PDB file of C-alpha atoms in Angstrom:
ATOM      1  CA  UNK T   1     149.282  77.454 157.771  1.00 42.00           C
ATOM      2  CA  UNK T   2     150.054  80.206 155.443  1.00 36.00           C
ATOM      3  CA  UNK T   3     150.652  77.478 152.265  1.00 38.00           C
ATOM      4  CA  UNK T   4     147.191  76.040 153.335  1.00 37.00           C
ATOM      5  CA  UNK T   5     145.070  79.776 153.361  1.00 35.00           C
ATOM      6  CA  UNK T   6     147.197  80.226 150.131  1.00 42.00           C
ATOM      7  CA  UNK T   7     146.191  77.378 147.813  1.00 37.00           C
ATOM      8  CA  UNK T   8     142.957  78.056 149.289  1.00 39.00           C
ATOM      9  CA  UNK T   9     142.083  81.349 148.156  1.00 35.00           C
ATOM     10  CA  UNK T  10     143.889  79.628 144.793  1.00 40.00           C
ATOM     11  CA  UNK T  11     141.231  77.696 144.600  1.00 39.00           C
ATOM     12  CA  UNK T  12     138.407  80.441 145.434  1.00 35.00           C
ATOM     13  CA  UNK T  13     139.660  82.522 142.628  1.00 37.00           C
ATOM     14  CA  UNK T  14     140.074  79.646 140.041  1.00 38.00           C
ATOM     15  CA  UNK T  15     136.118  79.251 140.648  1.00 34.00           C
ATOM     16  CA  UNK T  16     135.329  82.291 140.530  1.00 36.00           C
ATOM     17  CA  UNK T  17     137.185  82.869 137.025  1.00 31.00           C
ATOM     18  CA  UNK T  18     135.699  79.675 135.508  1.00 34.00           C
ATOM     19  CA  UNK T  19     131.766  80.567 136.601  1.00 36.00           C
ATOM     20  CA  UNK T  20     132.721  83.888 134.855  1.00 35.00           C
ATOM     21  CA  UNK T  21     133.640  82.114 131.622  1.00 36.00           C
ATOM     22  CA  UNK T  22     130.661  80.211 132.372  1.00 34.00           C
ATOM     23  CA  UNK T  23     128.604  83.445 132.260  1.00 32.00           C
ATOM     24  CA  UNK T  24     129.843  84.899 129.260  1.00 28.00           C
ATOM     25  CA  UNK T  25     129.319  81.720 126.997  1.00 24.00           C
ATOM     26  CA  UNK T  26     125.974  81.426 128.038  1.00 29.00           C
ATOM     27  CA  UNK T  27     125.573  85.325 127.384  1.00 31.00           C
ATOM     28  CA  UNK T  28     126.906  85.017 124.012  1.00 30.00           C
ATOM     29  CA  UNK T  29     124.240  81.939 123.584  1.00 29.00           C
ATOM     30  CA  UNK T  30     121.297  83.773 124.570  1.00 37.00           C
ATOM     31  CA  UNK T  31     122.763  86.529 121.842  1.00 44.00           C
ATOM     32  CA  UNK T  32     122.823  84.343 119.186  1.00 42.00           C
ATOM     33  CA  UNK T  33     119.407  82.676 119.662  1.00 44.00           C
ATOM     34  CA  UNK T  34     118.325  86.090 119.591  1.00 62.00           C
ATOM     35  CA  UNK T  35     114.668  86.557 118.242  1.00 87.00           C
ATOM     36  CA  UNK T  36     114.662  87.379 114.940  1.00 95.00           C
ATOM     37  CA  UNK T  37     112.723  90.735 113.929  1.00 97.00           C
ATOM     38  CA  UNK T  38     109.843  90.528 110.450  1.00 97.00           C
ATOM     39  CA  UNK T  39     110.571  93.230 108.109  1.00 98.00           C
ATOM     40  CA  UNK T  40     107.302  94.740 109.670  1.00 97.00           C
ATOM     41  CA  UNK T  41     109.251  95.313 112.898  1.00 97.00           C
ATOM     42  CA  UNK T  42     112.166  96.779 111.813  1.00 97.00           C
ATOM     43  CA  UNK T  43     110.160  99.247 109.326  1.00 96.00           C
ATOM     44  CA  UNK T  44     107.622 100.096 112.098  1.00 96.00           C
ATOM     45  CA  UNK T  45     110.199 101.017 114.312  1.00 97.00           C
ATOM     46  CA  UNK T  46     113.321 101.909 111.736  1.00 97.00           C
ATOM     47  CA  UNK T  47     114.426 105.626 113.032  1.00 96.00           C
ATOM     48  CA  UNK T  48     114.868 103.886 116.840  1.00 97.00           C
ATOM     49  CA  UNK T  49     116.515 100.684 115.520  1.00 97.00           C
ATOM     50  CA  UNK T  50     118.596 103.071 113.463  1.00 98.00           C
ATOM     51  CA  UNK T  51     122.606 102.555 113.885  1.00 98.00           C
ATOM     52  CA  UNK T  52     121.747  98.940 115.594  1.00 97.00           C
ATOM     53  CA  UNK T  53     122.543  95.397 114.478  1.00 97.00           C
ATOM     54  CA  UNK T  54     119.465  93.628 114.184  1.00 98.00           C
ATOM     55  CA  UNK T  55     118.573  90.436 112.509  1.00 98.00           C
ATOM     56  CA  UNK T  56     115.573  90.095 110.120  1.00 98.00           C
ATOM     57  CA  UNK T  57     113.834  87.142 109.111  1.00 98.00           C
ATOM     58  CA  UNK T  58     111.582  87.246 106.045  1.00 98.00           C
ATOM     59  CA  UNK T  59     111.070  86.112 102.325  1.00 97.00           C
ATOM     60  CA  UNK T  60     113.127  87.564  99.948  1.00 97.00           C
ATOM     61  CA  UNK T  61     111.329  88.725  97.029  1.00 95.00           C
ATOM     62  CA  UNK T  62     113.675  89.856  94.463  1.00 94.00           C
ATOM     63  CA  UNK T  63     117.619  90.360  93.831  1.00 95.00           C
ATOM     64  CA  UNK T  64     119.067  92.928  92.017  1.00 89.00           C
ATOM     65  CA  UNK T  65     119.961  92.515  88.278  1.00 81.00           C
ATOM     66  CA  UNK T  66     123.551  93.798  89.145  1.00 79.00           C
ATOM     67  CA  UNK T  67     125.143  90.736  90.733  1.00 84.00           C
ATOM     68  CA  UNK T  68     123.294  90.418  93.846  1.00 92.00           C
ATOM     69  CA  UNK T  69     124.361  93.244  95.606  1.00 95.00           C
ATOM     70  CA  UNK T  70     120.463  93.956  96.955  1.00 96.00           C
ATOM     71  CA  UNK T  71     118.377  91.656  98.295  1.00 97.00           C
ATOM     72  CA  UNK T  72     114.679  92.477  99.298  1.00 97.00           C
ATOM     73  CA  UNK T  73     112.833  91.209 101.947  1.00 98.00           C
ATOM     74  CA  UNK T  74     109.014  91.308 101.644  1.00 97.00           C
ATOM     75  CA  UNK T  75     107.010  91.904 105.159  1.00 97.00           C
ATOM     76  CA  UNK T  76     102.926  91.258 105.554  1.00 96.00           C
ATOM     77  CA  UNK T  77     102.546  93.294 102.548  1.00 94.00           C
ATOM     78  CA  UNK T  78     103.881  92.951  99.282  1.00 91.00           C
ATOM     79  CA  UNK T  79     104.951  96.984  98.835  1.00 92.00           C
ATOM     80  CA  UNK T  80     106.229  96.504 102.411  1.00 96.00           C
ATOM     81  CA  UNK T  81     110.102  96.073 101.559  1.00 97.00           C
ATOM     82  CA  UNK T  82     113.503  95.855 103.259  1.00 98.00           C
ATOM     83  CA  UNK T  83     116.487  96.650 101.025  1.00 97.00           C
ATOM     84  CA  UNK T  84     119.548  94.619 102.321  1.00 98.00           C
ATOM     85  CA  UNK T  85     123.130  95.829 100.880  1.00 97.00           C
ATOM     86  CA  UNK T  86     125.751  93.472 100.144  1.00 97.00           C
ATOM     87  CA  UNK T  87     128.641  95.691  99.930  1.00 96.00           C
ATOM     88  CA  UNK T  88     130.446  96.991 102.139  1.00 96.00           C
ATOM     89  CA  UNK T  89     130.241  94.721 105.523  1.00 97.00           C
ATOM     90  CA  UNK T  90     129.349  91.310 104.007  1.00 96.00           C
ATOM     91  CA  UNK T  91     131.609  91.416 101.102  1.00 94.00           C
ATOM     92  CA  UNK T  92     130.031  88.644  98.715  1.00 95.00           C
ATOM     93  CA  UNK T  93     127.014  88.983  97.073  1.00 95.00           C
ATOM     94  CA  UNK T  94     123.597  87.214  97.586  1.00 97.00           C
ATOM     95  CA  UNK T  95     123.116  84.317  95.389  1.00 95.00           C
ATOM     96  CA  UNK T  96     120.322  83.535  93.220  1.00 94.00           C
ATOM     97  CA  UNK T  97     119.114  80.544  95.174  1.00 94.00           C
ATOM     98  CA  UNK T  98     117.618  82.872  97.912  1.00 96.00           C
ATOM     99  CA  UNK T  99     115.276  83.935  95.621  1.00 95.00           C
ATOM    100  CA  UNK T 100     111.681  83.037  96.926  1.00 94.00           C
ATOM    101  CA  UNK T 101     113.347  81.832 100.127  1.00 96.00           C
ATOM    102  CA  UNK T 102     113.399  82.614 103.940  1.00 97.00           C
ATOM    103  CA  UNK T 103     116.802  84.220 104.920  1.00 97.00           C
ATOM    104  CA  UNK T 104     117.351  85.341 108.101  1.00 98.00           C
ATOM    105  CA  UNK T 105     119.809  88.460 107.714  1.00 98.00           C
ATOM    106  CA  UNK T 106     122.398  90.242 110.486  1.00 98.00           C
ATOM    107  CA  UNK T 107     122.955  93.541 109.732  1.00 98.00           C
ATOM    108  CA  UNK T 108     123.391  97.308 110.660  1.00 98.00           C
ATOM    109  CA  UNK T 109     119.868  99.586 110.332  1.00 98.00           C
ATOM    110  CA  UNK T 110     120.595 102.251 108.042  1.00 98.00           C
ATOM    111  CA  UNK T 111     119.011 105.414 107.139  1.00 98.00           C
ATOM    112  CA  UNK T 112     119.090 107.141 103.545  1.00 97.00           C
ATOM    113  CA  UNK T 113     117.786 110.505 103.151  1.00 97.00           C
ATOM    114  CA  UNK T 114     116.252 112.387 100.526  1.00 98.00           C
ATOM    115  CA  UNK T 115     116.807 116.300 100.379  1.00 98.00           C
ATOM    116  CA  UNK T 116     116.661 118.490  97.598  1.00 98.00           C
ATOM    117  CA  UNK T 117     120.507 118.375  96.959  1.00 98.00           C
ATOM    118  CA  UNK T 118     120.571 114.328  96.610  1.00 98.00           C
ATOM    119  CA  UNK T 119     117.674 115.190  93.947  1.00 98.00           C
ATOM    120  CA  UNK T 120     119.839 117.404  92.182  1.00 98.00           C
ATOM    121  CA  UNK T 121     122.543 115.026  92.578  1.00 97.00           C
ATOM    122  CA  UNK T 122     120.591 112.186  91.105  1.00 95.00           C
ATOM    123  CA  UNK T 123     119.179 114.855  88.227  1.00 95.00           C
ATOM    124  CA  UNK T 124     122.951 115.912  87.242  1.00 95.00           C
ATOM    125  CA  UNK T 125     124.313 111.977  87.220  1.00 93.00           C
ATOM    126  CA  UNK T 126     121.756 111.082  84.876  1.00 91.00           C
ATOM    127  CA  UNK T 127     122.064 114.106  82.904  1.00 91.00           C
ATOM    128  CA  UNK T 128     125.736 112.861  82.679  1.00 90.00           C
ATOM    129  CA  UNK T 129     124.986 109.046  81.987  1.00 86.00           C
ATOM    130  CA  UNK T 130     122.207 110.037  79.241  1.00 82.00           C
ATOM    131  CA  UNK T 131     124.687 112.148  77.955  1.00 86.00           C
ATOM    132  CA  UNK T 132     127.544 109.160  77.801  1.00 76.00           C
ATOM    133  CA  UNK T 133     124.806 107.282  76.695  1.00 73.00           C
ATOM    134  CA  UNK T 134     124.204 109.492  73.093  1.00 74.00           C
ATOM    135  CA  UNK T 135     128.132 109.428  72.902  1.00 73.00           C
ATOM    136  CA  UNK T 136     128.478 105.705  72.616  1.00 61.00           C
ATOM    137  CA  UNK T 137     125.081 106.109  70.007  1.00 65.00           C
ATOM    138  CA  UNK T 138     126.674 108.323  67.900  1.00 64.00           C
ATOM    139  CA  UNK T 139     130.210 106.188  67.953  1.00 64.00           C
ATOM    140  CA  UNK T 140     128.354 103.100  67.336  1.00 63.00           C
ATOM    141  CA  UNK T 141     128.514 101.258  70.134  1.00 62.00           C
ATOM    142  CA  UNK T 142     124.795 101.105  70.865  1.00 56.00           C
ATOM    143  CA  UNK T 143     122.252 100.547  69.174  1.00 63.00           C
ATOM    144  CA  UNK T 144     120.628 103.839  68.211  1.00 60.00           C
ATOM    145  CA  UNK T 145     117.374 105.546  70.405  1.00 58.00           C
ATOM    146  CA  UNK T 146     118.091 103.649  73.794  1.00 55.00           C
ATOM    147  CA  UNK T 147     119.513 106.682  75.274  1.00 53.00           C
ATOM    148  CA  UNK T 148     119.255 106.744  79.667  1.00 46.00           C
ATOM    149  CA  UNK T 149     116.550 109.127  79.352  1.00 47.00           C
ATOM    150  CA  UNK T 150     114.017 106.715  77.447  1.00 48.00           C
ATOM    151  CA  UNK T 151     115.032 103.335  79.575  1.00 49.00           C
ATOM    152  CA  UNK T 152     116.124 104.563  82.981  1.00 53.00           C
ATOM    153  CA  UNK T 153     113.313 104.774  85.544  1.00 64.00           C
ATOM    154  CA  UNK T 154     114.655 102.880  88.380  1.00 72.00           C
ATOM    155  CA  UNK T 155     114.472  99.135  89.299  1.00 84.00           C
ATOM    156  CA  UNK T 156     111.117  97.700  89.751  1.00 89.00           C
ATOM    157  CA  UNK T 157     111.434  96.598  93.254  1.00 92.00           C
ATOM    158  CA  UNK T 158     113.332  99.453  94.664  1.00 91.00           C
ATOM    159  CA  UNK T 159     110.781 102.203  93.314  1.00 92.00           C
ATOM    160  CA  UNK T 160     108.115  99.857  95.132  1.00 93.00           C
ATOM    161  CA  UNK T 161     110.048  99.778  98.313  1.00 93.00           C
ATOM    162  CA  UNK T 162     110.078 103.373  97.845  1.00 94.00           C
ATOM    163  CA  UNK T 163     106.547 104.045  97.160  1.00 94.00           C
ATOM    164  CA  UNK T 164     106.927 104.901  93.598  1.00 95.00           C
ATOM    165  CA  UNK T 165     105.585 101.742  92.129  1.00 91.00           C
ATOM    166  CA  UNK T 166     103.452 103.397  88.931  1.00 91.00           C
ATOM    167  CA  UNK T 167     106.392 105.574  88.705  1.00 92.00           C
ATOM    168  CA  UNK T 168     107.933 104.567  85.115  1.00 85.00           C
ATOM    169  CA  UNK T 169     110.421 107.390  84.308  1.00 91.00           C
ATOM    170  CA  UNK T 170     113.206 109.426  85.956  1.00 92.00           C
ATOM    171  CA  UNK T 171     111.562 112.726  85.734  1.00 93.00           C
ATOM    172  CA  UNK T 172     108.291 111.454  87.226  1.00 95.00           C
ATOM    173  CA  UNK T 173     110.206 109.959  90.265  1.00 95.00           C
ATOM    174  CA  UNK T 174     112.205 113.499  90.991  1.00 96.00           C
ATOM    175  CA  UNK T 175     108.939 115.559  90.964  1.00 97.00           C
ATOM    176  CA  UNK T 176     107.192 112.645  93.039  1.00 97.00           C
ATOM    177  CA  UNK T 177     110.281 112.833  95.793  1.00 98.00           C
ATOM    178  CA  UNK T 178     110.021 116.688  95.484  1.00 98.00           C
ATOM    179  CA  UNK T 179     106.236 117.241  96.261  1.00 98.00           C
ATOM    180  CA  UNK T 180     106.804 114.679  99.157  1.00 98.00           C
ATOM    181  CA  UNK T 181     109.771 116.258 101.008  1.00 98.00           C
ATOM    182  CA  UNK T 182     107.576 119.763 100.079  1.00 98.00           C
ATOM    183  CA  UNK T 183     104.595 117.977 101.955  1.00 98.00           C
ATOM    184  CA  UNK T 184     106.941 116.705 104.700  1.00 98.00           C
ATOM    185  CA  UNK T 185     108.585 119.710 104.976  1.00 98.00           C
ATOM    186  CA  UNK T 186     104.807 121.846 105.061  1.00 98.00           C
ATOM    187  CA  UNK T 187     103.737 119.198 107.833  1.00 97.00           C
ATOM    188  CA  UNK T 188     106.419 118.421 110.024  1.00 96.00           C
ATOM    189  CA  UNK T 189     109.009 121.149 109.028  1.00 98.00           C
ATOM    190  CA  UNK T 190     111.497 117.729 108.135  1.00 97.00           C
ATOM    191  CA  UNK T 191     112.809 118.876 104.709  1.00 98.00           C
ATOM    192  CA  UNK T 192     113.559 115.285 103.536  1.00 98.00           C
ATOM    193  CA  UNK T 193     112.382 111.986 102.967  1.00 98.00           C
ATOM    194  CA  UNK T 194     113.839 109.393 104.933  1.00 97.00           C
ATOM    195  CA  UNK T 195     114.418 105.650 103.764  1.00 97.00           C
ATOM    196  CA  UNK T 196     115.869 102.841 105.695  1.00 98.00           C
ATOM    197  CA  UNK T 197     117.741  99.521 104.499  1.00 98.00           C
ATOM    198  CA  UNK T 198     120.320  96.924 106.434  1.00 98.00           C
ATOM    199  CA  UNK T 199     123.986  96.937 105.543  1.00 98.00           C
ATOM    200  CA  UNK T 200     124.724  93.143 105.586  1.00 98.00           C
ATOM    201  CA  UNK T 201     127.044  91.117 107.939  1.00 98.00           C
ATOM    202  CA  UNK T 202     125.914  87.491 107.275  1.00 97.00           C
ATOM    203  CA  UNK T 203     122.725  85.478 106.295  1.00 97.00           C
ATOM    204  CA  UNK T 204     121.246  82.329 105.818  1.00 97.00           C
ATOM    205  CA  UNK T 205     118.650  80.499 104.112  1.00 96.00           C
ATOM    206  CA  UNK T 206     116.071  78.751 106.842  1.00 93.00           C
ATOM    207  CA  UNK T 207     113.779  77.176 105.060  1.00 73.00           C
TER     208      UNK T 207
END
C-alpha cells in the first residue's frame, strides 16, 4: 500500500513540475512577441521607461560617420529622433545596410543630462582638441586653417535629435544648451536638460 501512495504522489509531482515548465516557456513566448514600442512612445513617455528594456521599432534614418556606433531612429516626425548606442551592451556596430530600413531594436532606456558642468566639460575638451588640432597644423600634418574651432559643430543628425538643427558651430550650441537649462531651471527649478537614447542589446532588420 505504501509503494502504491508512493509512486503516486511520484506521479502528482512529476505533473506538476512539467505544467510548470509548461508555464514558463509560454511566459518567455508571450515576452518575446512582445509589442514593439514607435520611437513616439518611448520619447513621449522616456523619464518612466527610463532604466527599462524596451524594444523599438522604427526607420532608421542615419548612422554615424564613426563606424556605426549610433544609429537613429526617426518617429512620425522627421526631428523626432531616437539615438541607439552600439557600445557597450551590443558590442558590434550597426551596419550600413540598415540605413533607410525598419529595425526593430532591444535595448536599455537611457537618460543623458545636460548641466552647466557637462557644458564646461564639453567647452574645455574642445578647447583641448582645437588646440591638438593647431599642433598637428603647425607640424604639418594637416592641412593648414581646418582647426576644431572652424569645422566642429556637431553631427547633423544628433544636433537635430537634440533640437539644435540651425545650430552650425560649437559656441552657438553651448549658449543654446545654456539659455535652455536657464529657462528650465526659471520654470521648473530642473537645472538641466535632459536627453534620452537606448543602449543596444540586439536588433534586426524587418522589412
Amino acid at each position: 500500500m505504501k509503494k502504491l501512495f508512493s509512486l503516486a504522489l511520484t506521479a502528482i509531482c512529476s505533473l506538476a513540475l512539467l505544467s510548470c515548465g509548461e508555464k514558463k516557456t509560454e511566459k518567455a513566448v508571450e515576452d518575446n512577441d512582445a509589442t514593439a514600442l514607435s520611437v513616439d512612445d518611448v520619447m513621449c513617455n522616456a523619464s518612466d521607461l527610463t532604466g527599462d528594456t524596451v524594444t523599438v521599432e522604427a526607420p532608421c534614418s542615419h548612422l554615424c560617420s564613426q563606424g556605426g556606433k549610433k544609429a537613429f531612429l526617426v518617429g512620425s516626425a522627421d526631428t523626432l529622433l531616437l539615438r541607439c548606442e552600439a557600445y557597450p551592451l551590443m558590442g558590434q556596430p550597426f551596419p550600413k545596410d540598415c540605413i533607410h530600413r525598419v529595425l526593430k531594436v532591444r535595448g536599455i532606456v537611457r537618460e543623458q543630462r545636460i548641466d552647466e558642468a557637462a557644458v564646461a566639460q564639453m567647452e574645455r575638451d574642445f578647447e583641448r582638441r582645437n588646440q591638438d588640432r593647431l599642433t598637428d597644423e603647425q607640424n604639418g600634418f594637416v592641412e593648414p586653417g581646418t582647426t576644431a574651432r572652424q569645422t566642429q559643430s556637431g553631427c547633423d543628425t544628433e544636433r537635430t535629435a537634440q533640437g539644435q538643427k540651425n545650430l552650425t558651430t560649437f559656441a552657438e550650441r553651448m549658449a543654446d544648451y545654456r539659455a535652455r537649462i536657464a529657462r528650465r531651471q526659471a520654470e521648473n527649478g530642473i537645472p538641466y536638460l535632459a536627453f534620452y537614447y537606448l543602449d543596444a542589446i540586439e536588433y534586426e532588420i524587418v522589412d
